[in-house]
Amino acid sequence: MLNLGQGSDCLNRIKRALTFFEKARANGRGVTVTEVARVIASPRSHKSNASAGIKAHSMWGDPYEVCNRSEYWTPLPLAYELEAVWIYGVADLVRFLNGAPVEVVELKHYKSLDRYAVAQASIYAWLIAKLFETLPKTFVLTGWNGKSYTGRVEVKCSVQEIEEKIREALVKISRRATRLNSLKT
């Protein structure tokens, strides 16, 4: 595993991640991880309200602290440009050891694992791999209530595999946008 250390390399990578995230949000050619995951997995409704999900995700952290502590967990804004399209989102939790991301966790308040959660977690792992040059272990926690969870599943993915799925999703998103634009004119 790449050891980023707790020095300037760690700080530079965190700054790069945050800068890319802001560029992606401001760019007209950006899509969120949620949008890409929906195309990959066609999510189903979990028959719950949005407030349950928002409550379960009310966590805070300081991304710069990953460079100051031997172990630190934090939500992390991530973005990467692929074929002139920015893919961006905030990973629920990323665990850093000695400045290196070793785990990414997608939190779901609902109890059943679905393809959508797996797709989201995989995309966040891919973003981390692109930004930090290391693929973290990837997990989905289900039944998350803000303090505890009922299920934990490791998601196995490769950078190449998820990148291919992202490319396919971007093609579909682009076709939809083209169709919508042609309907407007």
CSV table of C-alpha atoms in Angstrom, one decimal:
chain,number,residue,atom,x,y,z
A,1,MET,CA,0.0,0.0,0.0
A,2,LEU,CA,1.2,3.5,-0.7
A,3,ASN,CA,2.2,5.3,2.4
A,4,LEU,CA,1.4,9.0,2.0
A,5,GLY,CA,2.9,9.9,5.3
A,6,GLN,CA,1.8,12.8,7.4
A,7,GLY,CA,3.8,15.5,5.5
A,8,SER,CA,3.4,17.7,2.5
A,9,ASP,CA,2.4,14.9,0.1
A,10,CYS,CA,-0.6,14.1,2.2
A,11,LEU,CA,-1.6,17.8,2.4
A,12,ASN,CA,-1.1,18.2,-1.4
A,13,ARG,CA,-3.4,15.2,-2.1
A,14,ILE,CA,-6.1,16.5,0.3
A,15,LYS,CA,-5.9,20.0,-1.3
A,16,ARG,CA,-6.1,18.4,-4.7
A,17,ALA,CA,-9.2,16.4,-3.8
A,18,LEU,CA,-10.9,19.5,-2.4
A,19,THR,CA,-9.9,21.6,-5.4
A,20,PHE,CA,-11.1,19.0,-7.8
A,21,PHE,CA,-14.4,18.8,-5.9
A,22,GLU,CA,-15.0,22.6,-6.2
A,23,LYS,CA,-14.0,22.6,-9.9
A,24,ALA,CA,-16.5,19.7,-10.5
A,25,ARG,CA,-19.3,21.5,-8.7
A,26,ALA,CA,-18.7,24.7,-10.7
A,27,ASN,CA,-18.3,23.0,-14.1
A,28,GLY,CA,-21.2,22.6,-16.4
A,29,ARG,CA,-19.9,19.1,-17.4
A,30,GLY,CA,-20.2,17.4,-14.1
A,31,VAL,CA,-22.3,14.6,-12.8
A,32,THR,CA,-22.7,13.4,-9.3
A,33,VAL,CA,-21.9,10.0,-8.0
A,34,THR,CA,-25.6,9.6,-7.3
A,35,GLU,CA,-26.5,10.2,-10.9
A,36,VAL,CA,-23.9,7.7,-12.2
A,37,ALA,CA,-24.9,5.1,-9.6
A,38,ARG,CA,-28.5,5.4,-10.6
A,39,VAL,CA,-27.7,4.7,-14.2
A,40,ILE,CA,-25.5,1.8,-13.3
A,41,ALA,CA,-27.9,0.2,-10.8
A,42,SER,CA,-31.4,1.6,-11.3
A,43,PRO,CA,-32.2,2.1,-7.6
A,44,ARG,CA,-35.5,1.0,-6.1
A,45,SER,CA,-37.4,2.9,-3.5
A,46,HIS,CA,-36.8,1.9,0.1
A,47,LYS,CA,-40.2,3.3,1.2
A,48,SER,CA,-38.7,5.7,3.7
A,49,ASN,CA,-38.5,9.5,3.8
A,50,ALA,CA,-35.4,11.5,3.0
A,51,SER,CA,-35.2,12.9,6.6
A,52,ALA,CA,-34.2,9.4,7.9
A,53,GLY,CA,-31.3,9.4,5.4
A,54,ILE,CA,-30.3,12.9,6.2
A,55,LYS,CA,-30.3,12.3,10.0
A,56,ALA,CA,-28.2,9.2,9.5
A,57,HIS,CA,-25.6,11.1,7.5
A,58,SER,CA,-25.1,14.0,9.8
A,59,MET,CA,-21.4,13.5,10.3
A,60,TRP,CA,-18.6,16.0,10.2
A,61,GLY,CA,-14.9,15.8,9.9
A,62,ASP,CA,-11.9,17.8,8.8
A,63,PRO,CA,-10.2,16.3,5.8
A,64,TYR,CA,-6.9,18.0,6.7
A,65,GLU,CA,-6.8,16.1,10.0
A,66,VAL,CA,-5.9,13.0,8.0
A,67,CYS,CA,-2.4,14.4,7.7
A,68,ASN,CA,-2.1,15.1,11.4
A,69,ARG,CA,-3.3,11.8,13.0
A,70,SER,CA,-2.2,8.2,12.6
A,71,GLU,CA,-5.9,7.2,12.2
A,72,TYR,CA,-8.8,9.4,11.2
A,73,TRP,CA,-12.3,8.9,9.8
A,74,THR,CA,-14.0,11.7,7.8
A,75,PRO,CA,-16.6,12.3,5.1
A,76,LEU,CA,-14.5,13.3,2.1
A,77,PRO,CA,-15.4,15.4,-1.0
A,78,LEU,CA,-14.1,13.7,-4.1
A,79,ALA,CA,-14.0,14.4,-7.8
A,80,TYR,CA,-12.2,13.3,-10.9
A,81,GLU,CA,-12.4,14.2,-14.6
A,82,LEU,CA,-13.0,11.3,-17.0
A,83,GLU,CA,-13.3,12.1,-20.7
A,84,ALA,CA,-14.0,15.8,-20.1
A,85,VAL,CA,-16.8,15.0,-17.5
A,86,TRP,CA,-16.3,15.5,-13.8
A,87,ILE,CA,-17.7,12.8,-11.5
A,88,TYR,CA,-18.1,14.1,-8.0
A,89,GLY,CA,-19.6,13.5,-4.6
A,90,VAL,CA,-18.9,13.2,-0.9
A,91,ALA,CA,-18.0,9.8,0.4
A,92,ASP,CA,-19.8,9.1,3.7
A,93,LEU,CA,-16.7,7.9,5.6
A,94,VAL,CA,-13.1,7.4,4.6
A,95,ARG,CA,-10.7,5.9,7.0
A,96,PHE,CA,-7.1,7.1,6.8
A,97,LEU,CA,-4.1,5.4,8.4
A,98,ASN,CA,-0.9,7.5,8.4
A,99,GLY,CA,-2.3,9.8,5.7
A,100,ALA,CA,-3.3,7.0,3.3
A,101,PRO,CA,-7.0,6.1,2.6
A,102,VAL,CA,-7.5,2.4,3.5
A,103,GLU,CA,-11.3,2.1,3.7
A,104,VAL,CA,-14.3,3.8,2.2
A,105,VAL,CA,-17.8,3.3,3.7
A,106,GLU,CA,-21.2,4.0,2.2
A,107,LEU,CA,-23.9,4.3,4.9
A,108,LYS,CA,-27.5,3.4,4.2
A,109,HIS,CA,-30.3,3.9,6.7
A,110,TYR,CA,-32.3,1.1,5.1
A,111,LYS,CA,-31.6,-2.5,6.0
A,112,SER,CA,-31.3,-4.3,2.7
A,113,LEU,CA,-28.2,-4.2,0.4
A,114,ASP,CA,-28.9,-3.2,-3.2
A,115,ARG,CA,-27.0,-2.7,-6.4
A,116,TYR,CA,-27.3,1.1,-6.0
A,117,ALA,CA,-25.4,1.1,-2.7
A,118,VAL,CA,-22.8,-1.2,-4.1
A,119,ALA,CA,-22.4,1.1,-7.2
A,120,GLN,CA,-22.1,4.2,-5.0
A,121,ALA,CA,-19.5,2.6,-2.8
A,122,SER,CA,-17.5,1.3,-5.8
A,123,ILE,CA,-17.5,4.8,-7.5
A,124,TYR,CA,-16.2,6.4,-4.3
A,125,ALA,CA,-13.4,3.7,-4.1
A,126,TRP,CA,-12.6,4.5,-7.8
A,127,LEU,CA,-12.4,8.2,-7.0
A,128,ILE,CA,-10.1,7.5,-4.1
A,129,ALA,CA,-7.9,5.3,-6.3
A,130,LYS,CA,-7.7,8.0,-9.0
A,131,LEU,CA,-6.8,10.7,-6.5
A,132,PHE,CA,-4.6,8.9,-4.0
A,133,GLU,CA,-3.2,6.0,-6.2
A,134,THR,CA,-4.5,3.3,-3.8
A,135,LEU,CA,-7.7,1.3,-3.9
A,136,PRO,CA,-9.2,1.2,-0.4
A,137,LYS,CA,-11.3,-1.6,1.0
A,138,THR,CA,-14.9,-0.8,0.3
A,139,PHE,CA,-17.9,-1.4,2.5
A,140,VAL,CA,-21.6,-0.7,2.7
A,141,LEU,CA,-23.2,-0.5,6.1
A,142,THR,CA,-27.0,-1.0,6.2
A,143,GLY,CA,-29.4,-0.1,8.8
A,144,TRP,CA,-27.3,2.9,9.8
A,145,ASN,CA,-29.1,5.1,12.4
A,146,GLY,CA,-26.3,7.6,13.0
A,147,LYS,CA,-24.7,5.5,15.8
A,148,SER,CA,-24.9,1.8,14.8
A,149,TYR,CA,-25.6,-0.5,11.9
A,150,THR,CA,-27.2,-3.8,11.3
A,151,GLY,CA,-25.3,-5.1,8.3
A,152,ARG,CA,-21.8,-4.7,6.9
A,153,VAL,CA,-20.8,-6.0,3.4
A,154,GLU,CA,-17.4,-5.7,1.8
A,155,VAL,CA,-17.7,-4.7,-1.9
A,156,LYS,CA,-15.0,-6.2,-4.1
A,157,CYS,CA,-14.2,-4.0,-7.1
A,158,SER,CA,-11.3,-3.2,-9.4
A,159,VAL,CA,-10.4,0.2,-10.8
A,160,GLN,CA,-10.7,-1.0,-14.3
A,161,GLU,CA,-14.1,-2.7,-13.7
A,162,ILE,CA,-15.7,0.3,-12.1
A,163,GLU,CA,-14.2,2.7,-14.6
A,164,GLU,CA,-15.8,0.7,-17.5
A,165,LYS,CA,-19.2,0.9,-15.7
A,166,ILE,CA,-18.7,4.7,-15.2
A,167,ARG,CA,-17.8,5.1,-18.9
A,168,GLU,CA,-21.0,3.2,-20.0
A,169,ALA,CA,-23.1,5.3,-17.6
A,170,LEU,CA,-21.6,8.6,-18.9
A,171,VAL,CA,-22.6,7.5,-22.5
A,172,LYS,CA,-26.2,6.9,-21.3
A,173,ILE,CA,-26.3,10.2,-19.4
A,174,SER,CA,-25.0,12.0,-22.5
A,175,ARG,CA,-27.6,10.4,-24.7
A,176,ARG,CA,-30.4,11.4,-22.3
A,177,ALA,CA,-29.1,15.0,-22.2
A,178,THR,CA,-29.0,15.1,-26.0
A,179,ARG,CA,-32.6,13.8,-26.2
A,180,LEU,CA,-33.8,16.3,-23.6
A,181,ASN,CA,-32.1,19.1,-25.5
A,182,SER,CA,-33.6,18.1,-28.8
A,183,LEU,CA,-37.1,18.0,-27.2
A,184,LYS,CA,-36.7,21.6,-26.0
A,185,THR,CA,-35.9,22.9,-29.4
